[in-house]
XYZ file of C-alpha atoms in Angstrom:
331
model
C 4.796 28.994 -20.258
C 4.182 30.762 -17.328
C 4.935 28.901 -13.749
C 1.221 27.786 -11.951
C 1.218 27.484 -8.095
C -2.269 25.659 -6.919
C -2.303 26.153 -2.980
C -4.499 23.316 -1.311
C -3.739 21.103 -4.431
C -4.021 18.073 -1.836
C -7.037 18.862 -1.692
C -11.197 18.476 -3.596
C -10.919 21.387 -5.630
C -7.486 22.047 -6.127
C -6.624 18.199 -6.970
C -9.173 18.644 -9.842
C -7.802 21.793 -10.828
C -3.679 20.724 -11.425
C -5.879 17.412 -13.065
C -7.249 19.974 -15.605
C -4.539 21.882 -16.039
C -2.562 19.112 -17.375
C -5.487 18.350 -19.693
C -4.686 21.829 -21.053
C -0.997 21.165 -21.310
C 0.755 22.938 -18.821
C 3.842 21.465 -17.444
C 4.972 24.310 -15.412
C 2.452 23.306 -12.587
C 3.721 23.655 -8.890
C 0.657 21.939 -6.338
C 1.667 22.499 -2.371
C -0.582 21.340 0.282
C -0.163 20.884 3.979
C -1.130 17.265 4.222
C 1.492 14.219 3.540
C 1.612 13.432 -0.270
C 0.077 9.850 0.842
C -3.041 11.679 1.557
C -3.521 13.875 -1.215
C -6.476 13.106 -3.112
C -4.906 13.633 -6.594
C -1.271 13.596 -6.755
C 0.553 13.607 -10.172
C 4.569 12.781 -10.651
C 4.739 14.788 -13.501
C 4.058 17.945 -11.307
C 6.192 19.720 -8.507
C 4.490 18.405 -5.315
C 5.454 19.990 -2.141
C 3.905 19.501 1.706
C 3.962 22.803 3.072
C 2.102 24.796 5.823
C 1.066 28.215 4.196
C -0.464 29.929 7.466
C 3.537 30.320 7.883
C 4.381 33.177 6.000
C 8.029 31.707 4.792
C 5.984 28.204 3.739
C 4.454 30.812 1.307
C 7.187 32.661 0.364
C 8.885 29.018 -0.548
C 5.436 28.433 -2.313
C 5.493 31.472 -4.151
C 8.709 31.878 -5.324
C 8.924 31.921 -9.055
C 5.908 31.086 -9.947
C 3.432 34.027 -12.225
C -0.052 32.723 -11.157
C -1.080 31.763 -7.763
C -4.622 29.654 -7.038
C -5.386 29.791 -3.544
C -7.389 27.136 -2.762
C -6.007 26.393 0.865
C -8.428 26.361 3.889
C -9.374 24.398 6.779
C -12.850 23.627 6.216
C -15.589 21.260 5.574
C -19.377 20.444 5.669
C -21.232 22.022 7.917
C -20.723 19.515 10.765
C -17.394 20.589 10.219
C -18.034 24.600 10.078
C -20.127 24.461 13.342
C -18.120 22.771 15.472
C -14.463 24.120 14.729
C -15.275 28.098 14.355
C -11.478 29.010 15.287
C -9.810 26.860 13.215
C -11.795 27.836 10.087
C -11.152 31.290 10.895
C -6.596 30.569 11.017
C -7.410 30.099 7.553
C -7.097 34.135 7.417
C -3.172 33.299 7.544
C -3.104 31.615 4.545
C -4.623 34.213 2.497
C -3.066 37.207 4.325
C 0.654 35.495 3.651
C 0.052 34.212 0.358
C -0.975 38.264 -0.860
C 2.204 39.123 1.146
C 4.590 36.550 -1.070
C 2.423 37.260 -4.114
C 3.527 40.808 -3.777
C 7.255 40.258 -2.825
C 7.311 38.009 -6.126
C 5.419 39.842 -8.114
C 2.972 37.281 -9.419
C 1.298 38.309 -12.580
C -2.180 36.956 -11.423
C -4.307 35.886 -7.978
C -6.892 33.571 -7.611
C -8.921 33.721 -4.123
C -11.479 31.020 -3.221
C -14.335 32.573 -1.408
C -17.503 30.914 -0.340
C -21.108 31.652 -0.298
C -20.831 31.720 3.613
C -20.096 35.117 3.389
C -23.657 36.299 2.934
C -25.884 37.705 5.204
C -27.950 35.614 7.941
C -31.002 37.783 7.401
C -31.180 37.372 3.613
C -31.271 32.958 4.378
C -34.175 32.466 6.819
C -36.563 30.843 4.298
C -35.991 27.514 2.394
C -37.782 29.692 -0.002
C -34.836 31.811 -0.515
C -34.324 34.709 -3.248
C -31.001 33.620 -5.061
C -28.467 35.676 -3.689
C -26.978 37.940 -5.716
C -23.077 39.719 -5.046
C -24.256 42.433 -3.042
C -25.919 40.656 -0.168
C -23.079 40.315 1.186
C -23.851 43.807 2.999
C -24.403 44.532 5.556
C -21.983 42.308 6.964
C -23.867 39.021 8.949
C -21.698 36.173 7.281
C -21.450 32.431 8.868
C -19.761 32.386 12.249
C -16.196 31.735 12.217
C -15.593 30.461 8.148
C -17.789 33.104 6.738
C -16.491 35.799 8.278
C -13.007 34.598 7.285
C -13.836 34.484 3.594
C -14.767 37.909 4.308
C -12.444 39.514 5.819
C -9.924 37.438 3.146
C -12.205 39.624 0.177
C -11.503 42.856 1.701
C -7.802 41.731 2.262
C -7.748 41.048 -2.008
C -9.359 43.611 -2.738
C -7.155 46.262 -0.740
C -3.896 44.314 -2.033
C -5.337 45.140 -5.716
C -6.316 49.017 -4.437
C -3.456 49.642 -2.686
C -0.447 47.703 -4.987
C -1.713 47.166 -8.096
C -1.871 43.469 -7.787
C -4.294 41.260 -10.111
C -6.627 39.809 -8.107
C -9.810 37.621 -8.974
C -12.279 36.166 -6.656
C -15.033 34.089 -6.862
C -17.639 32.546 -3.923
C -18.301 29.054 -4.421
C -21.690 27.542 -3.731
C -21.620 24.083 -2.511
C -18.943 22.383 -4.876
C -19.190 18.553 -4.850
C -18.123 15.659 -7.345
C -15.630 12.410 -7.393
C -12.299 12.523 -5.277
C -12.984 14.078 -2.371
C -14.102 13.873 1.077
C -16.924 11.802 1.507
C -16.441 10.406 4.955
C -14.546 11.436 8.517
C -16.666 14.205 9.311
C -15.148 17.051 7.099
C -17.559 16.273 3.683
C -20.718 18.094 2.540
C -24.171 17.101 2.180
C -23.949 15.602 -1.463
C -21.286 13.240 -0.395
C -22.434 12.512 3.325
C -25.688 11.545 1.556
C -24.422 9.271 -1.037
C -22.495 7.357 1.613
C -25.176 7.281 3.894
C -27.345 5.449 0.607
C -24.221 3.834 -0.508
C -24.318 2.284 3.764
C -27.827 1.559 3.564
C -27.957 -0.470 -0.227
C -24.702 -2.698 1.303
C -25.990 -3.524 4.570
C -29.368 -3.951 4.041
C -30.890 -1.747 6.580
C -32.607 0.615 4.079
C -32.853 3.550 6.727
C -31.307 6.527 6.754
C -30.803 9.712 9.524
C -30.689 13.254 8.224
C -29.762 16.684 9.823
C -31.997 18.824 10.234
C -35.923 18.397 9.187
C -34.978 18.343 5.323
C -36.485 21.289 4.251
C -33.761 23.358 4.353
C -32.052 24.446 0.475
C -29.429 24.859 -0.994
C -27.812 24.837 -4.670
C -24.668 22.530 -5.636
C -22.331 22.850 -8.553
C -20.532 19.996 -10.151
C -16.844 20.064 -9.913
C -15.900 20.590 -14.319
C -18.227 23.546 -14.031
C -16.082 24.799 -10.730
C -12.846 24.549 -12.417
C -14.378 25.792 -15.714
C -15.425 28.998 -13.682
C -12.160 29.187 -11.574
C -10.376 29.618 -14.983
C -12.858 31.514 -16.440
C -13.130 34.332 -14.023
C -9.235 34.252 -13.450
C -9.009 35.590 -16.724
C -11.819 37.792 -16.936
C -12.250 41.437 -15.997
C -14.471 40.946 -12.741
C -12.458 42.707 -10.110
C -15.022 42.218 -7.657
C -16.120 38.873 -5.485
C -18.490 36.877 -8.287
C -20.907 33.965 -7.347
C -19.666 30.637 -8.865
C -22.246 27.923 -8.192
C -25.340 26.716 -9.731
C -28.805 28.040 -9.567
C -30.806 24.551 -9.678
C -32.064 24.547 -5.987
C -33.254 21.782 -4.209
C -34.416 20.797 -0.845
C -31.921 18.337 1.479
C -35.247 15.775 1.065
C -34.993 16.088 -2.793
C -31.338 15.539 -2.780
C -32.112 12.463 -0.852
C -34.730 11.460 -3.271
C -32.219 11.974 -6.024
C -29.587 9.569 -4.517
C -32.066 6.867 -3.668
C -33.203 7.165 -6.976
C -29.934 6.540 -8.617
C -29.336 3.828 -5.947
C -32.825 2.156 -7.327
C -33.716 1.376 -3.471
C -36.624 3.817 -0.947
C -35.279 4.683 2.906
C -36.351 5.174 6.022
C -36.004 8.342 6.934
C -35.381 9.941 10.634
C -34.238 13.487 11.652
C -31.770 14.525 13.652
C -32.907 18.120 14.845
C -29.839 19.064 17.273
C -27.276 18.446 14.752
C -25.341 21.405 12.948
C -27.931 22.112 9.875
C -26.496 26.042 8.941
C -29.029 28.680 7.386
C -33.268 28.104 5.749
C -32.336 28.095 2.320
C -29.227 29.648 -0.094
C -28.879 29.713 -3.964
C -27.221 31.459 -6.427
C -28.319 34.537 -8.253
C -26.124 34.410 -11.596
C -26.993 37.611 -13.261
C -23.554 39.020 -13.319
C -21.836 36.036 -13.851
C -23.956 35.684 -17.001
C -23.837 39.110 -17.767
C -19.498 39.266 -17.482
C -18.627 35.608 -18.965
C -21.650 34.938 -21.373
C -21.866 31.359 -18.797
C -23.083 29.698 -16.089
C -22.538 26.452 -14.269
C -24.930 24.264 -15.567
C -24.912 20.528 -15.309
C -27.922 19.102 -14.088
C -27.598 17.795 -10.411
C -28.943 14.657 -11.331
C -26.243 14.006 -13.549
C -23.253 15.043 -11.325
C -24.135 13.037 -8.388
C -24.633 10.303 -10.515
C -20.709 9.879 -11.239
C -20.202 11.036 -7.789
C -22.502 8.098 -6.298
C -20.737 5.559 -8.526
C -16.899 6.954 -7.588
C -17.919 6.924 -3.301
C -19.558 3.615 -4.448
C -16.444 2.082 -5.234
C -14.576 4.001 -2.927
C -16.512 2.237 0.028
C -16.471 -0.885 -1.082
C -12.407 -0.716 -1.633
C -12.479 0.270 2.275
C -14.996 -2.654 3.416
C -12.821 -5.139 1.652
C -9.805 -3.724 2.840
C -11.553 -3.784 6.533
C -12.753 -7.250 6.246
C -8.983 -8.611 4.902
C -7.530 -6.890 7.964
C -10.388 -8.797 10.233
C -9.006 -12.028 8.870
């Protein structure tokens, strides 16, 4: 079997990934991330786990090195609180990429997987919450988000010169707004879906049914559920698409209807107030997925309501693990 190497396996996406490849049965699985093994949000001791900085080109090559499929998944990023405030650091992430092509062509891997975002697309085409689903080729002319946008972008034309120029298998796909159980949900780093569950999950334990949003909730957005992100991760991997492909789902709701949808599953009504200075990103994104549909016969499709369900219930228990753990350490 060949030898898999999941970059940012510490992390949301890629921790679900090596999960689902050893569903599949691989056992040739190599998962390297640049945080300490303790913090890892899915660790597995049947796999080769490794702590390793890949915007250092040799921490790649060490990545790389005899292993036939690479899934780069590593980046320095987060919600959009996140995005706003730490431009340069989400744009470093350019190393990672730019050194993992470089080792993936010294090694000659058989196959590369790039992680791309829908924060590559232009400004202009997001000013309404009323947005038309964007579709692949809105990506140009070139007005991507500040800082981690135009990294994703520039890390697209980097793939898709390494396949021009050397021959190199490269697939890429721009993820809309991934979100599910174990990942980041608190710290400043998570995205809306799981900043808004906590915020419910604060509200239903302390009793002060109230709770602050960013922005003035109109703005949209679509999310896709993590089994239909690694489904399409795999999917497209081994597909003929040798251009950038949206990967996310086309439900699309308003930040005030994802709210609705989380008190509902809570069973309890806020309070709501708006914060209007804090980071809030573009009107309105979703995801056109004619070509997706059109290339892999497929489309993310579980219903929101049913994703954030297990993803309420998993930061549920999450949070109360940390209160109790807080209040033992009080004693």
């Amino acid at each position: 079997m060949s030898k898999i190497l999941v970059c940012g396996a510490g992390g949301f996406i890629g921790g679900h990934l090596i999960a689902d490849l050893r569903r599949q049965g691989h056992t040739q699985l190599r998962a390297v991330d640049k945080k300490p093994l303790s913090e890892w949000y899915q660790r597995f001791d049947d796999v080769e786990n490794s702590q390793l900085n890949l915007e250092h080109l040799a921490d790649c090559e060490k990545a790389v090195e005899g292993c036939d499929v690479v899934y780069n998944l590593a980046a320095d990023m987060g919600g959009m609180g996140f995005i706003e405030l730490n431009k340069a650091l989400c744009m470093l992430s350019v190393l990672i990429n730019t050194h993992l092509l470089l080792a993936a062509k010294k090694f000659n891997v058989s196959r590369f997987f790039f992680s791309s975002s829908a924060c590559v697309y232009n400004a202009d085409k997001q000013r309404d919450p009323n947005v038309t689903a964007l579709k692949e080729a809105d990506a140009y002319p070139a007005m991507p988000e500040d800082g981690y946008g135009w990294e994703k972008l520039f890390s697209e034309r980097m793939c898709r010169h390494f396949h021009e120029d050397y021959g190199m298998y490269v697939r890429q796909a721009r993820f809309h707004n991934v979100y599910g159980p174990h990942g980041t949900w608190d710290g400043g780093r998570e995205k809306a879906p799981a900043a808004i569950c906590r915020k419910v999950i604060q509200a239903q334990v302390s009793g002060k049914h109230e709770i602050e949003i960013w922005g003035d909730g109109t703005r949209t957005r679509s999310f896709m559920y993590i089994d239909d992100c690694i489904l399409g991760v795999q999917k497209i991997m081994n597909s003929d698409i040798l251009d950038p492909i949206n990967l996310g789902s086309s439900e699309m709701v308003s930040i005030n209807q994802l709210v609705d949808i989380v008190e509902n599953i809570a069973g309890l009504k806020l309070k709501r107030t708006y914060d209007l200075d804090a980071p809030k990103g573009v009107m309105g994104r979703n995801s056109d997925n004619t070509l997706i549909k059109k290339y892999l016969n497929w489309e993310p499709s579980i219903p929101l309501r049913q994703g954030l369900e297990k993803t309420y219930a998993w930061i549920y228990d999450e949070y109360m693990i940390r209160e109790k753990m807080t209040q033992s350490a009080a004693r």
